[in-house]
CSV table of C-alpha atoms in Angstrom, one decimal:
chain,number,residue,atom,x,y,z
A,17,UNK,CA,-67.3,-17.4,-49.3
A,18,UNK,CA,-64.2,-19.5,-48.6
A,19,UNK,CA,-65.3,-21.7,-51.5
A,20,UNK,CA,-65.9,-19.1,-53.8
A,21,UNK,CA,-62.5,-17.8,-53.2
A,22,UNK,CA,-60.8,-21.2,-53.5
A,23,UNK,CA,-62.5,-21.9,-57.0
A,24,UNK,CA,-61.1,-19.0,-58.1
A,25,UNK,CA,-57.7,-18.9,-56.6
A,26,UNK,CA,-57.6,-22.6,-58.3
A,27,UNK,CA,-58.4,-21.6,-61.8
A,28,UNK,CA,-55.6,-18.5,-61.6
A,29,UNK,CA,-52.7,-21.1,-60.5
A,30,UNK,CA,-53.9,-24.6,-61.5
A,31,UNK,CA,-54.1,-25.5,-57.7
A,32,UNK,CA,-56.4,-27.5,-56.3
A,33,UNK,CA,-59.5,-25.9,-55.3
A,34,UNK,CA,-59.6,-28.4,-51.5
A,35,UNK,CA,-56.4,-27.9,-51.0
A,36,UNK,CA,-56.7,-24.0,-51.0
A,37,UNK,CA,-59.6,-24.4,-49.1
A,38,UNK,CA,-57.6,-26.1,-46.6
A,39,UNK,CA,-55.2,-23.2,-46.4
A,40,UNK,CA,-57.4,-20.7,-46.1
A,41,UNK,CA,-59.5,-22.4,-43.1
A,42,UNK,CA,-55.9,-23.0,-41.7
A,43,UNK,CA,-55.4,-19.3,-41.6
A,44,UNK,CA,-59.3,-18.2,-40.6
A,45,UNK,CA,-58.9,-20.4,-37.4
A,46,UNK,CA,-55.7,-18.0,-36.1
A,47,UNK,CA,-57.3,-15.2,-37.8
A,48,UNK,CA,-58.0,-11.6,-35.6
A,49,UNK,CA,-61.4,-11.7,-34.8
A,50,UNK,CA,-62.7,-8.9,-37.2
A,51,UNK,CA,-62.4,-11.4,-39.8
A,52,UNK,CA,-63.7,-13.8,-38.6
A,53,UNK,CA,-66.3,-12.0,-38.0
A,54,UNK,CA,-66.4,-10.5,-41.5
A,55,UNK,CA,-66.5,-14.2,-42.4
A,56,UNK,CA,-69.1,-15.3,-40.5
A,57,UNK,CA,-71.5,-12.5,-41.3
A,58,UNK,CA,-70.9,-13.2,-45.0
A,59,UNK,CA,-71.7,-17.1,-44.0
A,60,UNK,CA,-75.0,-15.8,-42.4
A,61,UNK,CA,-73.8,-16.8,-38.8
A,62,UNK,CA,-74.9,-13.7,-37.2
A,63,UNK,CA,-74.9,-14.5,-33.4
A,64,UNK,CA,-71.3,-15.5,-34.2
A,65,UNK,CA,-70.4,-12.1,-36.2
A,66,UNK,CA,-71.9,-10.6,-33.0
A,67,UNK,CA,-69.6,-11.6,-30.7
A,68,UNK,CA,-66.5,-12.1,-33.1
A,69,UNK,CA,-67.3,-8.3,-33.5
A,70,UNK,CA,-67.5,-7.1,-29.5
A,71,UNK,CA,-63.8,-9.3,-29.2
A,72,UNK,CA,-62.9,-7.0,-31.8
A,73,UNK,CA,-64.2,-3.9,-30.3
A,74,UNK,CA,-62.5,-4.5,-27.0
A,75,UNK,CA,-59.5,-5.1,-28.5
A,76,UNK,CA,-59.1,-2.2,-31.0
A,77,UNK,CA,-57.8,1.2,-30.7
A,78,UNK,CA,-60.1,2.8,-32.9
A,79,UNK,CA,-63.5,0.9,-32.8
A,80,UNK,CA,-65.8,3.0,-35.3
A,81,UNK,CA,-65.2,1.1,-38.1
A,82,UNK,CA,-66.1,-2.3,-36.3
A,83,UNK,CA,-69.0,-0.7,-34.4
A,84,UNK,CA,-70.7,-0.3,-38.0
A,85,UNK,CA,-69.7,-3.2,-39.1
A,86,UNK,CA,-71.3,-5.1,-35.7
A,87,UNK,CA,-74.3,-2.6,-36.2
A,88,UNK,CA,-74.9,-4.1,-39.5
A,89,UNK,CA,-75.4,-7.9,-38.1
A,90,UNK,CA,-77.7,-6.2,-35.5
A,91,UNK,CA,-79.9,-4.5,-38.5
A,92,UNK,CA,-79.9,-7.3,-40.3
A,93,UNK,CA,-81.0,-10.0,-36.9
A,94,UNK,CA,-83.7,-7.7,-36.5
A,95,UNK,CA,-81.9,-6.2,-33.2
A,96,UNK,CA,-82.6,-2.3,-34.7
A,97,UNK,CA,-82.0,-1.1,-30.8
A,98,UNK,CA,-78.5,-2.5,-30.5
A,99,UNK,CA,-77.9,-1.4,-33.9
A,100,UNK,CA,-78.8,2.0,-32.8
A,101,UNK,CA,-76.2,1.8,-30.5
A,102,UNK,CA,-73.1,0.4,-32.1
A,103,UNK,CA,-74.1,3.1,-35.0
A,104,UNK,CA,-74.5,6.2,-32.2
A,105,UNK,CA,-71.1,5.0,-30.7
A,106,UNK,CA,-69.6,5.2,-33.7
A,107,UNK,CA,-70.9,8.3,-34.6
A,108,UNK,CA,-69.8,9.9,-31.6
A,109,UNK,CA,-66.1,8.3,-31.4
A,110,UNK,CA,-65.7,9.8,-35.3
A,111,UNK,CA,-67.2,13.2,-34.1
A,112,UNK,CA,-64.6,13.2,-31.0
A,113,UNK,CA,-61.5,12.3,-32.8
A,114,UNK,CA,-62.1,15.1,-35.2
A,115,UNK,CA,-62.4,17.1,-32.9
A,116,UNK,CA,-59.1,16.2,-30.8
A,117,UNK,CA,-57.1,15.2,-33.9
A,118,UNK,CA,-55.4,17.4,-36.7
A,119,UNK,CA,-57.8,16.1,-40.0
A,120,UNK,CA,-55.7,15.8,-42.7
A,121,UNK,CA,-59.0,14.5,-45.2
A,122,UNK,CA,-62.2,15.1,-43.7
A,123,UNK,CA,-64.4,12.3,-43.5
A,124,UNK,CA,-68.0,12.8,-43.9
A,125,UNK,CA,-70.3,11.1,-40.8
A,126,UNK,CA,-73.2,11.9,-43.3
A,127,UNK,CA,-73.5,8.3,-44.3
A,128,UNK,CA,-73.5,7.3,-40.9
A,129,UNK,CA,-76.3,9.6,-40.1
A,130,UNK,CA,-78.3,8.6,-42.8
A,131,UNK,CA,-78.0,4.9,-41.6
A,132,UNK,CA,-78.9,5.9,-38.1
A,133,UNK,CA,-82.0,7.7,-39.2
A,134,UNK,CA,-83.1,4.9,-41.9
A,135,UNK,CA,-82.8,2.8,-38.0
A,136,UNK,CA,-85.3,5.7,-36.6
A,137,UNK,CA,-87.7,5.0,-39.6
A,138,UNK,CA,-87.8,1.5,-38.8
A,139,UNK,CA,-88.2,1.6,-35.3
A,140,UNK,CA,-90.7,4.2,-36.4
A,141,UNK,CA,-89.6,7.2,-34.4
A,142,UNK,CA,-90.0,9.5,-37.4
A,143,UNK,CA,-89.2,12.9,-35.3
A,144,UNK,CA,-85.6,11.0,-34.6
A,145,UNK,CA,-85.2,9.9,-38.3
A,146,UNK,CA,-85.4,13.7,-39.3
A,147,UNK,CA,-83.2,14.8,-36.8
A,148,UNK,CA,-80.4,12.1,-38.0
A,149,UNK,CA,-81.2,13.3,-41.6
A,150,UNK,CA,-80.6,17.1,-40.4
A,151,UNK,CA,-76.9,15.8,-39.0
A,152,UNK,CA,-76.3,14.4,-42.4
A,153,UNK,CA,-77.0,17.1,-43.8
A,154,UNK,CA,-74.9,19.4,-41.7
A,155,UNK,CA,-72.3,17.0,-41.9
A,156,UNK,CA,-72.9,17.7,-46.0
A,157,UNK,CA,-75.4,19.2,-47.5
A,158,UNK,CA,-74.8,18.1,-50.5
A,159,UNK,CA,-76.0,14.9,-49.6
A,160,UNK,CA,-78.8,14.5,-51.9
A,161,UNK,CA,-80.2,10.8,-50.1
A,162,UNK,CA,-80.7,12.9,-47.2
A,163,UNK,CA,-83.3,15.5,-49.2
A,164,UNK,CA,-85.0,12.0,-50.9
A,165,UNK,CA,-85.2,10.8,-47.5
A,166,UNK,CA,-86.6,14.2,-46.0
A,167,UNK,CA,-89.2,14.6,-48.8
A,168,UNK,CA,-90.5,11.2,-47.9
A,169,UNK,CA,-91.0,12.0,-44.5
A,170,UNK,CA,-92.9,15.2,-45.6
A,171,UNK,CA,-95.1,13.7,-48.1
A,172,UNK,CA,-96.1,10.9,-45.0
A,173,UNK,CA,-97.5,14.3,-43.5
A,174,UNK,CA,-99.4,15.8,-46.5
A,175,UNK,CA,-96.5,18.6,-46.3
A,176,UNK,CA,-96.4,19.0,-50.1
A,177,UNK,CA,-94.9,22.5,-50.0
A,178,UNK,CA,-91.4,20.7,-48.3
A,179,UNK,CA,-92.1,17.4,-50.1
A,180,UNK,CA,-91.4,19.6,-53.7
A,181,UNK,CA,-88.8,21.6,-51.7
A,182,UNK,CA,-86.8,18.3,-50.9
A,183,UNK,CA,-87.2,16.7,-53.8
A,184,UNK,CA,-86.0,19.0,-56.3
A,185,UNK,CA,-83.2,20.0,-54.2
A,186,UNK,CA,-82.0,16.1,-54.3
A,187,UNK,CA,-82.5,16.4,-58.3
A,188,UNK,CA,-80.4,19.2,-58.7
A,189,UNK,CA,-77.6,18.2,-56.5
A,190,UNK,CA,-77.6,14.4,-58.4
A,191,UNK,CA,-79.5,14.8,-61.0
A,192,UNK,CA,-78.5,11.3,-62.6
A,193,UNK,CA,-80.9,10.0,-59.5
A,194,UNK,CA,-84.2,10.7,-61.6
A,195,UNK,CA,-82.3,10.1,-65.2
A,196,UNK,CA,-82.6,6.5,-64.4
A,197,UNK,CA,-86.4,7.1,-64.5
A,198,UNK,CA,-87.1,8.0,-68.1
């Protein structure tokens, strides 16, 4: 990544690409450890992210943010029960400070429920996976990924009736989905 970033920086100002490089690794060593961590995840170090992440946790105010971020390493290390977690924490710190705090923008959890049910489906707890999907969806229900994911889950039970149901509500809320298709 840092490489990347110092090729580039050196063609935009003529400077040289090492000694950029050098700069920026200056700067990553004091760095706060949420970037590091973002750094070290993009670097594939994922035992590192891991616990660059928790430092970060423990240190921040609001930790939803970093809690998917951390449960992203997890997913990815194969670790879908700690992943569960960090994402379920999250979930419910977001729900909570809604509901203490005046929401000036509302911010949808329904992509955070559909990650925590796409970590059901892999841990294969299917009944948990439609329940997350059912939180997206209250969350929006406009969320169309959540009707493509629901529809899947009925077809795996011959439920054709709901499998049609689903699907053609996710076409008419986002109907470019299927235009890509043709």
């Amino acid at each position: 990544v840092l490489d990347q970033i110092s090729e580039n920086l050196g063609r935009q100002t003529g400077d040289s690409p090492g000694e950029i490089r050098f700069e920026l690794e200056h700067y990553m060593f004091d760095a706060p450890p949420e970037l590091r961590a973002y750094q070290a995840h993009a670097e594939g170090r994922l035992q590192d992210a891991l616990k660059l992440y928790a430092s970060a946790i423990d240190a921040a105010h609001f930790k939803a943010t970093l809690r998917v971020d951390r449960a992203t390493v997890f997913y990815e290390a194969g670790q879908l029960d700690s992943a569960l977690a960090e994402l379920t924490a999250a979930a419910t710190e977001m729900k909570k400070r809604d509901n203490k705090d005046l929401v000036y923008v509302y911010d949808s959890k329904a992509l955070l429920d559909e990650r925590i049910a796409v970590t059901y489906l892999r841990l294969g707890k299917l009944d948990s996976a439609r329940e997350a999907l059912g939180q997206a969806l209250q969350e929006d229900l406009t969320y169309s990924p959540a009707h493509v994911y629901l529809a899947y889950l009925a077809m795996a039970r011959q439920d054709t009736a709901t499998t049609m149901s689903e699907m053609d509500l996710a076409v008419q809320l986002r109907p470019t989905i299927c235009s890509n298709y043709d």
